[in-house]
Short mmCIF file of C-alpha atoms in Angstrom, two decimals:
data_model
loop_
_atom_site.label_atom_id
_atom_site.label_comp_id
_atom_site.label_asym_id
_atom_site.label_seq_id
_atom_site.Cartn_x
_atom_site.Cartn_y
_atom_site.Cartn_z
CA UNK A 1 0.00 0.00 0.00
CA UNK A 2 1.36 3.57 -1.07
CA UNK A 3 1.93 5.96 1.40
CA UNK A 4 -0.96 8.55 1.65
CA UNK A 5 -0.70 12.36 0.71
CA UNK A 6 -0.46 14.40 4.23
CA UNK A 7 -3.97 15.12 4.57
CA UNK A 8 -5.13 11.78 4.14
CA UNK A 9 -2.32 10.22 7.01
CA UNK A 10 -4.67 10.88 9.86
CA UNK A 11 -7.62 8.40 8.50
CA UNK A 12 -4.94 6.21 7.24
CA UNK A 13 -3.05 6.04 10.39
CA UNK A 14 -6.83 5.72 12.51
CA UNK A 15 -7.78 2.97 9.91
CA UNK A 16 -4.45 0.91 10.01
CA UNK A 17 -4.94 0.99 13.95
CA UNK A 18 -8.78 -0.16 14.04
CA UNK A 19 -7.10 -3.17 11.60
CA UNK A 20 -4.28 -4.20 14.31
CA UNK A 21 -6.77 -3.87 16.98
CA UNK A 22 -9.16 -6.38 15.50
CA UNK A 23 -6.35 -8.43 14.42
CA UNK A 24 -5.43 -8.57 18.53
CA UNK A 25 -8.85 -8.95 19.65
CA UNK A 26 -9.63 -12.28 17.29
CA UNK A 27 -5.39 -13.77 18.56
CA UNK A 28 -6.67 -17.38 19.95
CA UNK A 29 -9.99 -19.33 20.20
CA UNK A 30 -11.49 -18.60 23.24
CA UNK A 31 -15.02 -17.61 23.03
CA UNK A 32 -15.82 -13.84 24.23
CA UNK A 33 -19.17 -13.36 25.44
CA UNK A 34 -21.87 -11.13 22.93
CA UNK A 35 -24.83 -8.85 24.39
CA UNK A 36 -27.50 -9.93 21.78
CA UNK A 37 -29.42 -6.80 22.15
CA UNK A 38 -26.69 -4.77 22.19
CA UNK A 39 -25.60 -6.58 19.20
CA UNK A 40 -28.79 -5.43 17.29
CA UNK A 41 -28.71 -1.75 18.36
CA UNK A 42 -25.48 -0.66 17.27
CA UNK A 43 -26.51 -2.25 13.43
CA UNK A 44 -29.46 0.13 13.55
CA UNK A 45 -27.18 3.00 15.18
CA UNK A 46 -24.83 2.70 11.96
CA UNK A 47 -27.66 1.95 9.70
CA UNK A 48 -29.22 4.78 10.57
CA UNK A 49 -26.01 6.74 10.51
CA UNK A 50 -25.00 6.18 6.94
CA UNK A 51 -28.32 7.02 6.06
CA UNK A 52 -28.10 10.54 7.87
CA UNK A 53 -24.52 11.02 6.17
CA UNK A 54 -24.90 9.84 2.71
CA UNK A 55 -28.59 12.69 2.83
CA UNK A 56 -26.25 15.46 4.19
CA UNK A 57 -23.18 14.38 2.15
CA UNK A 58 -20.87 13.55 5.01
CA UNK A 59 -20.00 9.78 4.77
CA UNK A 60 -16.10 10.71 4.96
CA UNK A 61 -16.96 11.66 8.57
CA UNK A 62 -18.28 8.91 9.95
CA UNK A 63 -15.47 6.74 7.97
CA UNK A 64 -13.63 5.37 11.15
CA UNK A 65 -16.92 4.39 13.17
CA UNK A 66 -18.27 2.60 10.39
CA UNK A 67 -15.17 0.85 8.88
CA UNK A 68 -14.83 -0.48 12.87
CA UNK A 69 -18.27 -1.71 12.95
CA UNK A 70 -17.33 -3.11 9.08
CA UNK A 71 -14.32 -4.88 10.85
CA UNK A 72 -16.16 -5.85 14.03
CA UNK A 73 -18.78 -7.87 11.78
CA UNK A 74 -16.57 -10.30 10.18
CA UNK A 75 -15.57 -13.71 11.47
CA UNK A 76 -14.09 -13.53 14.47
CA UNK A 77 -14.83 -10.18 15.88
CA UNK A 78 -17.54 -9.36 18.88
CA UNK A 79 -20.69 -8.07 16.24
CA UNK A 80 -20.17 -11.22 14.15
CA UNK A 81 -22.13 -14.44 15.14
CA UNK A 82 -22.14 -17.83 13.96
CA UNK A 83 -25.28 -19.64 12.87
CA UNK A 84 -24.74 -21.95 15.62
CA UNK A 85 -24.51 -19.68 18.57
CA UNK A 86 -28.15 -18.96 18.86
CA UNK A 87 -31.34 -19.92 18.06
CA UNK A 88 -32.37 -20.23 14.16
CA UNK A 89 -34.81 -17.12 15.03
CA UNK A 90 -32.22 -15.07 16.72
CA UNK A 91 -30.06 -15.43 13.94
CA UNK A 92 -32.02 -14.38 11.71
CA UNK A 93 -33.11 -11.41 12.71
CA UNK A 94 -29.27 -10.67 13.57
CA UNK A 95 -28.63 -11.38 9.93
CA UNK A 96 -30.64 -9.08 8.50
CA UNK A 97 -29.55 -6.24 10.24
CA UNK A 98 -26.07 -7.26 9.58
CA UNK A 99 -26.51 -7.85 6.03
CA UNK A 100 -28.52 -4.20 6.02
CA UNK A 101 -25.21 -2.51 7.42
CA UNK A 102 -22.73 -4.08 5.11
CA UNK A 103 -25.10 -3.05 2.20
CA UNK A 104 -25.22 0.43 3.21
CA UNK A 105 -21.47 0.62 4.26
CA UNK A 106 -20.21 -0.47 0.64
CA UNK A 107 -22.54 1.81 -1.04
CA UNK A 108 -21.67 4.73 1.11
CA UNK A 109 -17.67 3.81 0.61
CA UNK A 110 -18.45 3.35 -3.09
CA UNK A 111 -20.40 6.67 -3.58
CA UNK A 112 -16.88 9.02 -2.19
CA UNK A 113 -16.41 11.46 -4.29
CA UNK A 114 -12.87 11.20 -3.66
CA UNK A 115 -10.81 8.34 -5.07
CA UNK A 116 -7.50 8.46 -3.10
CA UNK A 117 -9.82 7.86 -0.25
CA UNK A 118 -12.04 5.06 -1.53
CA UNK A 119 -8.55 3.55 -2.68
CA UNK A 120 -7.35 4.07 1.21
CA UNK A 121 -10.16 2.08 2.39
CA UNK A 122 -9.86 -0.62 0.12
CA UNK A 123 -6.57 -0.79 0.90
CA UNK A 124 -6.55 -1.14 4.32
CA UNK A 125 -9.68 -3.94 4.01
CA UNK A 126 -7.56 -5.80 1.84
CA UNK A 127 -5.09 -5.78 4.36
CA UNK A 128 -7.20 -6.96 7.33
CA UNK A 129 -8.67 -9.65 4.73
CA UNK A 130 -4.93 -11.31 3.97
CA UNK A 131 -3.74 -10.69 7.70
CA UNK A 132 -6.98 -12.16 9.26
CA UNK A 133 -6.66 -15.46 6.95
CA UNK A 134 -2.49 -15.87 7.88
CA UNK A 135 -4.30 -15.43 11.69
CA UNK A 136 -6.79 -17.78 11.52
CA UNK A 137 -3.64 -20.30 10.46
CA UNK A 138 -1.62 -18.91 13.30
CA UNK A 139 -4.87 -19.47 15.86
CA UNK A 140 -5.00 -23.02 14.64
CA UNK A 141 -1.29 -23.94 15.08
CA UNK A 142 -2.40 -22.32 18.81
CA UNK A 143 -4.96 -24.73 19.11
CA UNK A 144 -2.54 -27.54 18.05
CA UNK A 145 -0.31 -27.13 20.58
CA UNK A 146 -3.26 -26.51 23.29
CA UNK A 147 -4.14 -29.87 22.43
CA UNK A 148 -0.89 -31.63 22.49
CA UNK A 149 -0.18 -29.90 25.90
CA UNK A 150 -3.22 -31.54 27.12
CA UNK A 151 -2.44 -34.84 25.45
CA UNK A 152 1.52 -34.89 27.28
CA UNK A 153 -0.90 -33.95 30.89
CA UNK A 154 -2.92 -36.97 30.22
CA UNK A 155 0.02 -39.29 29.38
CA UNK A 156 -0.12 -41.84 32.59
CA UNK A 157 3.84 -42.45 33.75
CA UNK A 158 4.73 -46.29 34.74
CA UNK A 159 6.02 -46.44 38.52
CA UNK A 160 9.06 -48.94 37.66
CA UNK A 161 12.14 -47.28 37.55
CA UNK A 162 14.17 -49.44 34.53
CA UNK A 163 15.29 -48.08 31.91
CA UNK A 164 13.26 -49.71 29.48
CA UNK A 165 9.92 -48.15 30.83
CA UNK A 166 11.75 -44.90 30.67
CA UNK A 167 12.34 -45.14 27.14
CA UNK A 168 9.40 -46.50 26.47
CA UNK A 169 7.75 -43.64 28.13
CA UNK A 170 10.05 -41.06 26.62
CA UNK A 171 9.62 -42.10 23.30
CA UNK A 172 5.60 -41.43 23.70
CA UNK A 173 6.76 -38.03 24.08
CA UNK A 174 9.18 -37.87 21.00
CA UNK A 175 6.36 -37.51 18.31
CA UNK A 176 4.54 -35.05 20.58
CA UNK A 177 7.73 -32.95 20.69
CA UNK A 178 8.12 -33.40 16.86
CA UNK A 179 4.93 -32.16 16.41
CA UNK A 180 5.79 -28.61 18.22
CA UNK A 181 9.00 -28.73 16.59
CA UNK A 182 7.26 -28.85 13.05
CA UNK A 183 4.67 -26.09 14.03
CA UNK A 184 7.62 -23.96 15.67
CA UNK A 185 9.54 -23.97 12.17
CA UNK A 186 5.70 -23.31 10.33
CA UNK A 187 5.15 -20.44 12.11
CA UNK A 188 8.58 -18.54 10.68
CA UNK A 189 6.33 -17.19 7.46
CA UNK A 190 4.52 -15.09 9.68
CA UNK A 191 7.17 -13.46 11.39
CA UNK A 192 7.56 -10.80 8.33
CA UNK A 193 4.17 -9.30 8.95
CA UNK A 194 4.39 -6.76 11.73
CA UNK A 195 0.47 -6.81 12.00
CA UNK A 196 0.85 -10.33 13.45
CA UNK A 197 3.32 -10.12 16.18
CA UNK A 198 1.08 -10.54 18.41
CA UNK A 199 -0.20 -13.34 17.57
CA UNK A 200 3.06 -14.88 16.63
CA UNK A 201 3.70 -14.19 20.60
CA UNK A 202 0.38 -15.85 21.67
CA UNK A 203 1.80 -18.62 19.52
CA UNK A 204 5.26 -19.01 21.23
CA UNK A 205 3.60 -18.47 24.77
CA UNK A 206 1.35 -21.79 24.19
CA UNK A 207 4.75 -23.47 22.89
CA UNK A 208 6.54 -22.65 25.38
CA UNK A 209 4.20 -23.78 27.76
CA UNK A 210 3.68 -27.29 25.99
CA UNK A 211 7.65 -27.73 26.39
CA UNK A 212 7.37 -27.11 30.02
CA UNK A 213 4.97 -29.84 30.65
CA UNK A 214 6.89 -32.18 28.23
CA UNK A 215 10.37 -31.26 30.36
CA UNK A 216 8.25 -31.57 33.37
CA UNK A 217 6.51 -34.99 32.23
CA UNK A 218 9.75 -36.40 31.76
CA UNK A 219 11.76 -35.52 34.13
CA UNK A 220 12.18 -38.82 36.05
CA UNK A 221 12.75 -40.99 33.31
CA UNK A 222 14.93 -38.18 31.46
CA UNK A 223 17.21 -38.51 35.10
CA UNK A 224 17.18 -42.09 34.59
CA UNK A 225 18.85 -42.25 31.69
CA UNK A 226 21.09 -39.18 32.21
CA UNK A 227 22.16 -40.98 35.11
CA UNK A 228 23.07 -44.26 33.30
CA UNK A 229 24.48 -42.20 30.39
CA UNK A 230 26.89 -40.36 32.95
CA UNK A 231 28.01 -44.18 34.44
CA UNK A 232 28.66 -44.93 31.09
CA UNK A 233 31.26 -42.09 30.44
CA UNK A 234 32.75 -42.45 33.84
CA UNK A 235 33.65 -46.20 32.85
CA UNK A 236 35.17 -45.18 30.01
CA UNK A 237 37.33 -41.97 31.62
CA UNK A 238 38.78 -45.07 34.08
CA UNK A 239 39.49 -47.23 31.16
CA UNK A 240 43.09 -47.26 30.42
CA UNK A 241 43.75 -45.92 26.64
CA UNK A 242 44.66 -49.16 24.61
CA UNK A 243 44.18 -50.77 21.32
CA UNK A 244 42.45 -53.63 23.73
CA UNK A 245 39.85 -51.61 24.99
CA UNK A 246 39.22 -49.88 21.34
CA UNK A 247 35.78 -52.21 21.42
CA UNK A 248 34.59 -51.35 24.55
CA UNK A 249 35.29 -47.35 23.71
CA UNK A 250 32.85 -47.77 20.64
CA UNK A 251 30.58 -49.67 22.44
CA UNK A 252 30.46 -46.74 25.24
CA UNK A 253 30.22 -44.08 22.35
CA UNK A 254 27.02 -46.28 20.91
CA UNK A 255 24.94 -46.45 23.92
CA UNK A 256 25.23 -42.45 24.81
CA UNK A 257 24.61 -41.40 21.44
CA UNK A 258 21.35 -44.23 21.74
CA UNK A 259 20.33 -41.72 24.78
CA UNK A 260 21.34 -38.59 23.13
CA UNK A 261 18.95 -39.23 20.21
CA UNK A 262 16.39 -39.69 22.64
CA UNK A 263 16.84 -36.58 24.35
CA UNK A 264 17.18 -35.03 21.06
CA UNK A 265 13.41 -36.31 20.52
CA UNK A 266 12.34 -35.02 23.37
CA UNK A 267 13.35 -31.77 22.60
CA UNK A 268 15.87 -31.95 25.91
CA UNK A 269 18.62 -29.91 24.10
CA UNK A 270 20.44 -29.22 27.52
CA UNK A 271 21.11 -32.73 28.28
CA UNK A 272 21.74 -33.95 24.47
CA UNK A 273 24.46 -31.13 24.14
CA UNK A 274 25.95 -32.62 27.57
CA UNK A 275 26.15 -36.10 26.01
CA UNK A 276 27.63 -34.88 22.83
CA UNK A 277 30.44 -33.48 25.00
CA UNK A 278 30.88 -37.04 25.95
CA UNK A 279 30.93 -38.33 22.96
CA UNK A 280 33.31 -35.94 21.55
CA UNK A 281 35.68 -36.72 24.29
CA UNK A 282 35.18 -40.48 23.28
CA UNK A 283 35.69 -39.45 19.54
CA UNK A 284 39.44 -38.15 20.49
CA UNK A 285 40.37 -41.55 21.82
CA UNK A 286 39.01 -44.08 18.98
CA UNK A 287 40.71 -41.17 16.81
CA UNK A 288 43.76 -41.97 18.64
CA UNK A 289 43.28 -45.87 18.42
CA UNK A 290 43.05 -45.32 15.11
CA UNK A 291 45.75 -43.85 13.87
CA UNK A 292 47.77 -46.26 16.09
CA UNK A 293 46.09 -48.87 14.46
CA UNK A 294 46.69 -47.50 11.06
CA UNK A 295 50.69 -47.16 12.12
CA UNK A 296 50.62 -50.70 13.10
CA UNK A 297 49.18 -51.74 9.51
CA UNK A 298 52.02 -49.55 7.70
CA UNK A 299 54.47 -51.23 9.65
CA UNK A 300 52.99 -54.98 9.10
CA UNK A 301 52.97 -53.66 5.21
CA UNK A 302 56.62 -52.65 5.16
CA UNK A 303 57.25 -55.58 7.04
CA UNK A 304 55.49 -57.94 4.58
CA UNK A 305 56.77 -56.08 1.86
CA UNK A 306 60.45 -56.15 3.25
CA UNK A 307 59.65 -60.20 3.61
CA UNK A 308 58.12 -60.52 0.44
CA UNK A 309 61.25 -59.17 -1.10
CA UNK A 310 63.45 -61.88 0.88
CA UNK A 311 61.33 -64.68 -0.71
CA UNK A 312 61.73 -63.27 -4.21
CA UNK A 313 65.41 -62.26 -3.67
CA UNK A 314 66.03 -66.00 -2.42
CA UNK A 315 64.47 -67.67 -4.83
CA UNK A 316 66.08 -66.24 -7.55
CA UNK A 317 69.10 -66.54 -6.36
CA UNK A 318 68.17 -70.25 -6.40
CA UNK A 319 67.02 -70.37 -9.65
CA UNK A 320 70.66 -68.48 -10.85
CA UNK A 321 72.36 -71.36 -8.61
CA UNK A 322 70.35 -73.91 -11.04
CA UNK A 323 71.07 -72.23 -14.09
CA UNK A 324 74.47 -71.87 -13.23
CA UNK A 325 74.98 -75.66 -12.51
CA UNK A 326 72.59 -76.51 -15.80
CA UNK A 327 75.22 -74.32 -18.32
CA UNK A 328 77.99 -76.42 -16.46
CA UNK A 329 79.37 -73.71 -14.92
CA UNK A 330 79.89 -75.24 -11.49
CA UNK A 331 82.41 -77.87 -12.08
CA UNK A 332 85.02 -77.38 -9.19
CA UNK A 333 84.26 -78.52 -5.77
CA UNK A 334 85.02 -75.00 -4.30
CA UNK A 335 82.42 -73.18 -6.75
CA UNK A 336 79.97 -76.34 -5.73
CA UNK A 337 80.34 -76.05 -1.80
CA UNK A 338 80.04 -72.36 -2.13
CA UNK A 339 76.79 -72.69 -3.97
CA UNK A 340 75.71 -75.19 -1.68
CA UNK A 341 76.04 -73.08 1.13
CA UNK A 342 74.42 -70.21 -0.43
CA UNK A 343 71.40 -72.68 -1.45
CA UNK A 344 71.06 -73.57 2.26
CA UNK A 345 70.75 -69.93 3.09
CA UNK A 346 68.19 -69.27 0.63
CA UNK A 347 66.15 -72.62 1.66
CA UNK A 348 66.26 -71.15 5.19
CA UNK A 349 65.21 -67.45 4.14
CA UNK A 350 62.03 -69.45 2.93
CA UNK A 351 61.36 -71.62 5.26
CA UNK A 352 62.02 -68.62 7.81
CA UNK A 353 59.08 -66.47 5.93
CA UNK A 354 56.77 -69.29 5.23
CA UNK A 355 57.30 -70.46 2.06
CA UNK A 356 57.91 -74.31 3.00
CA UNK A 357 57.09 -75.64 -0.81
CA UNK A 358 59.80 -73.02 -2.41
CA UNK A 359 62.43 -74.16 0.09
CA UNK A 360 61.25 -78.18 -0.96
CA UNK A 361 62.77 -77.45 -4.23
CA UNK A 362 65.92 -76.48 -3.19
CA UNK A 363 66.39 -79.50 -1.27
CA UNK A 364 65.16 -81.36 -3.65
CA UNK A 365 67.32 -79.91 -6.67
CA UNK A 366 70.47 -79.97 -4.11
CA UNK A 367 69.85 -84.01 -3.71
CA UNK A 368 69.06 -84.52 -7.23
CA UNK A 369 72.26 -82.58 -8.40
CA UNK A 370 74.43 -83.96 -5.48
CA UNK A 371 75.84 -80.40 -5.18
CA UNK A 372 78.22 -79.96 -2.17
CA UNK A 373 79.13 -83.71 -1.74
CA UNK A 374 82.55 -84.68 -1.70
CA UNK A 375 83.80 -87.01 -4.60
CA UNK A 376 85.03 -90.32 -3.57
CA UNK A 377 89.12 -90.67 -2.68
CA UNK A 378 91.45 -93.41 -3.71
CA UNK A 379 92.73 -93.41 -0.03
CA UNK A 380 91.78 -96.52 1.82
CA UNK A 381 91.78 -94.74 4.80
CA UNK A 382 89.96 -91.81 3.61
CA UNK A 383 86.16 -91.60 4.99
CA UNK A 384 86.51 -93.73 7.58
CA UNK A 385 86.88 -90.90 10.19
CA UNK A 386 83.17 -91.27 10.64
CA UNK A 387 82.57 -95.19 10.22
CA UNK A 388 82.79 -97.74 13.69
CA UNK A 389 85.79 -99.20 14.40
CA UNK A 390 84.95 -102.81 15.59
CA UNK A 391 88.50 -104.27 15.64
CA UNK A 392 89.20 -101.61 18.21
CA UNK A 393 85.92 -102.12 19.86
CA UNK A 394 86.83 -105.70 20.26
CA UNK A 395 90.14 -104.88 22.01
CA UNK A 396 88.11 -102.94 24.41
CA UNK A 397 85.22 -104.75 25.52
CA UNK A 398 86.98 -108.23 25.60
CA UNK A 399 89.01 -107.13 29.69
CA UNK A 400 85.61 -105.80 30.59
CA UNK A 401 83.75 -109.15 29.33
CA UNK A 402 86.48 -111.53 31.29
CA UNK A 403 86.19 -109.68 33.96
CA UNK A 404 82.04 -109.37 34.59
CA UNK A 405 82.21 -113.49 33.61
CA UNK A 406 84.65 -113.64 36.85
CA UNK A 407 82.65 -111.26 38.95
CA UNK A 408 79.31 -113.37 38.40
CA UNK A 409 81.19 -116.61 39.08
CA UNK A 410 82.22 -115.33 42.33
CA UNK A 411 78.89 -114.65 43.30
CA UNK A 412 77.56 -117.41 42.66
CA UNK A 413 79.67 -119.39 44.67
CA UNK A 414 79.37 -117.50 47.85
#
């Protein structure tokens, strides 16, 4: 709506007033109490009023009365009744009279000579129109939470003191508190509109309230769990930091954020953002663990890897060894015994990292090739260091055989 031309801001100020006061009076449902008679005589009073000022060509100054009594008529307001307030007689002889006014008020507005004015009034109805339908949304988002408040009161709470009747009983709540949540974020389209801010108040004085009863409503069970949530952390602050205990640490961190999501629900924000510090705390250690843990995998890689290259260095150098002794390039006993040794290193290497069937073929090519063996020698005596020496053995045991035979003899004759 344009601003008015000076001599027009005093109506338009009066009229945008008489709007926000009707806006007020219709904020919430309750029913305000109507003098019927009362009712009926201020009708005639304007009827007869327009009359009197459209004869002596004066409607513009009975404008404000009028457009009040215009505003006071419509749904809601304390001239306007609904068919089923009263009896079918009563109401319609209250609709007539009504119906008489509005007649005569939109052909007296309609007959002003001046046009900036008729467009002022139509101006500020069209405002009352839009601001009265965003209130009658705002008035039933009021009623809404009037009736979940009363729907929380009437929720019975179990005497046993487990958790598992407290969460059962808190979770009754959750969709409750959802529900005020949902009507708390609907309500932020009708924060622009200054004319409502009332009722936007109303609005967060009835949510408000519902969250008290909620908070109050769970309060015992909430302090159940809070409690248990609280052992929970105090277990793990006495739990020594250790890859060992890295289960039990996510196990702790699962169950409070199980209870944090049901205080979240419950729209407990003060004791959610207490078990997120908990969990946070919790966070640092498994992030801790972890990056142990992740050291502990590099190493085992670089060990593997560092293994991994023994086996392959090994084996080659077995399969060089066999090449080698296939081209015939072995032949002396010195190159041999050197290549037997280093074959025995290489089978160990494997066997040392695992790899039993690789070493098998070492042993088994170092049998099959007779590599390292000494050839025979055309000494006699050569050999023989190793081999029994029964002519010797003879010599020996022959004394100690005469003698036992002599020793037994004895006996047996005494």
């Amino acid at each position: 709506m344009m601003k008015p031309d000076k001599k027009y801001q005093k109506i338009s100020g009066e009229l945008a007033r008489a709007v926000q006061a009707e806006l007020n009076y219709r904020i919430g449902s309750t029913p305000k109490s109507i003098d019927l008679a009362e009712l009926g005589d201020i009708f005639e009073h304007r009827n007869r009023q327009i009359v009197t000022a459209h004869q002596n060509d004066a409607v513009a100054d009975i404008l404000y009365p009028i457009f009040v009594t215009y505003l006071q008529s419509r749904e809601g307001g304390k001239l306007h009744l609904f068919p089923d307030s009263v009896s079918p007689e009563i109401f319609s002889e209250y609709i007539k009279k009504k119906e008489r006014f509005e007649t005569l008020f939109t052909a007296a507005i309609m007959g002003l000579k001046d046009r900036e004015l008729l467009d002022i009034i139509n101006g500020v109805r069209a405002i009352f129109e839009e601001q009265h339908q965003k209130l009658k949304g705002i008035n039933r988002l009021a009623d809404t939470v009037r009736h979940i408040r009363r729907t929380v009161a009437d929720i019975a709470e179990k005497p046993s003191g487990s958790e598992k009747h407290a969460i059962e009983f808190l979770m009754q709540l959750a969709p409750l508190n959802a529900d005020l949540r949902a009507i708390e974020s609907g309500c932020v389209e009708f924060r622009e509109s200054p004319c409502l801010k009332a009722a936007i108040q109303h609005l967060e004085n009835e949510l408000r309230n519902a969250d008290r009863v909620i908070a109050e409503k769970g309060r015992k069970a909430s302090k159940l769990l809070i409690d248990n949530a609280g052992a929970i952390f105090h277990t793990y602050t006495v739990t020594p930091v250790s890859l060992s205990n890295t289960e039990s640490f996510i196990a702790q961190k699962a169950a409070i954020v199980r209870y944090a999501k049901i205080f979240g629900s419950i729209g407990d924000t003060e004791r959610r953002e207490t078990l997120e510090k908990f969990i946070s705390a919790i966070d640092v250690t498994l992030q801790k663990l972890r990056q142990e843990i992740e050291k502990q995998k590099e190493g085992e890689a670089l060990l593997a890897e560092k293994h991994q290259q023994e086996i392959n260095d090994a084996y080659e150098r077995f399969l060089e060894i066999k090449n080698l002794f296939a081209d015939g390039r072995l032949t002396l006993e010195s190159q041999q015994k050197n290549a037997a040794e280093k074959l025995r290193k290489c089978r160990d290497i494997l066997i040392a990292n695992g790899q039993r069937v690789m070493a098998r073929d070492i042993d088994r090519f170092i049998n099959s090739a007779g590599i390292g063996k000494s050839a025979p020698s055309s000494n006699p005596d050569a050999g023989t260091d190793d081999a029994f020496d029964y002519r010797k053995g003879f010599l020996i045991l022959l004394p100690i055989s005469v003698m036992l035979f002599f020793a037994v003899l004895l006996f047996l004759i005494l």
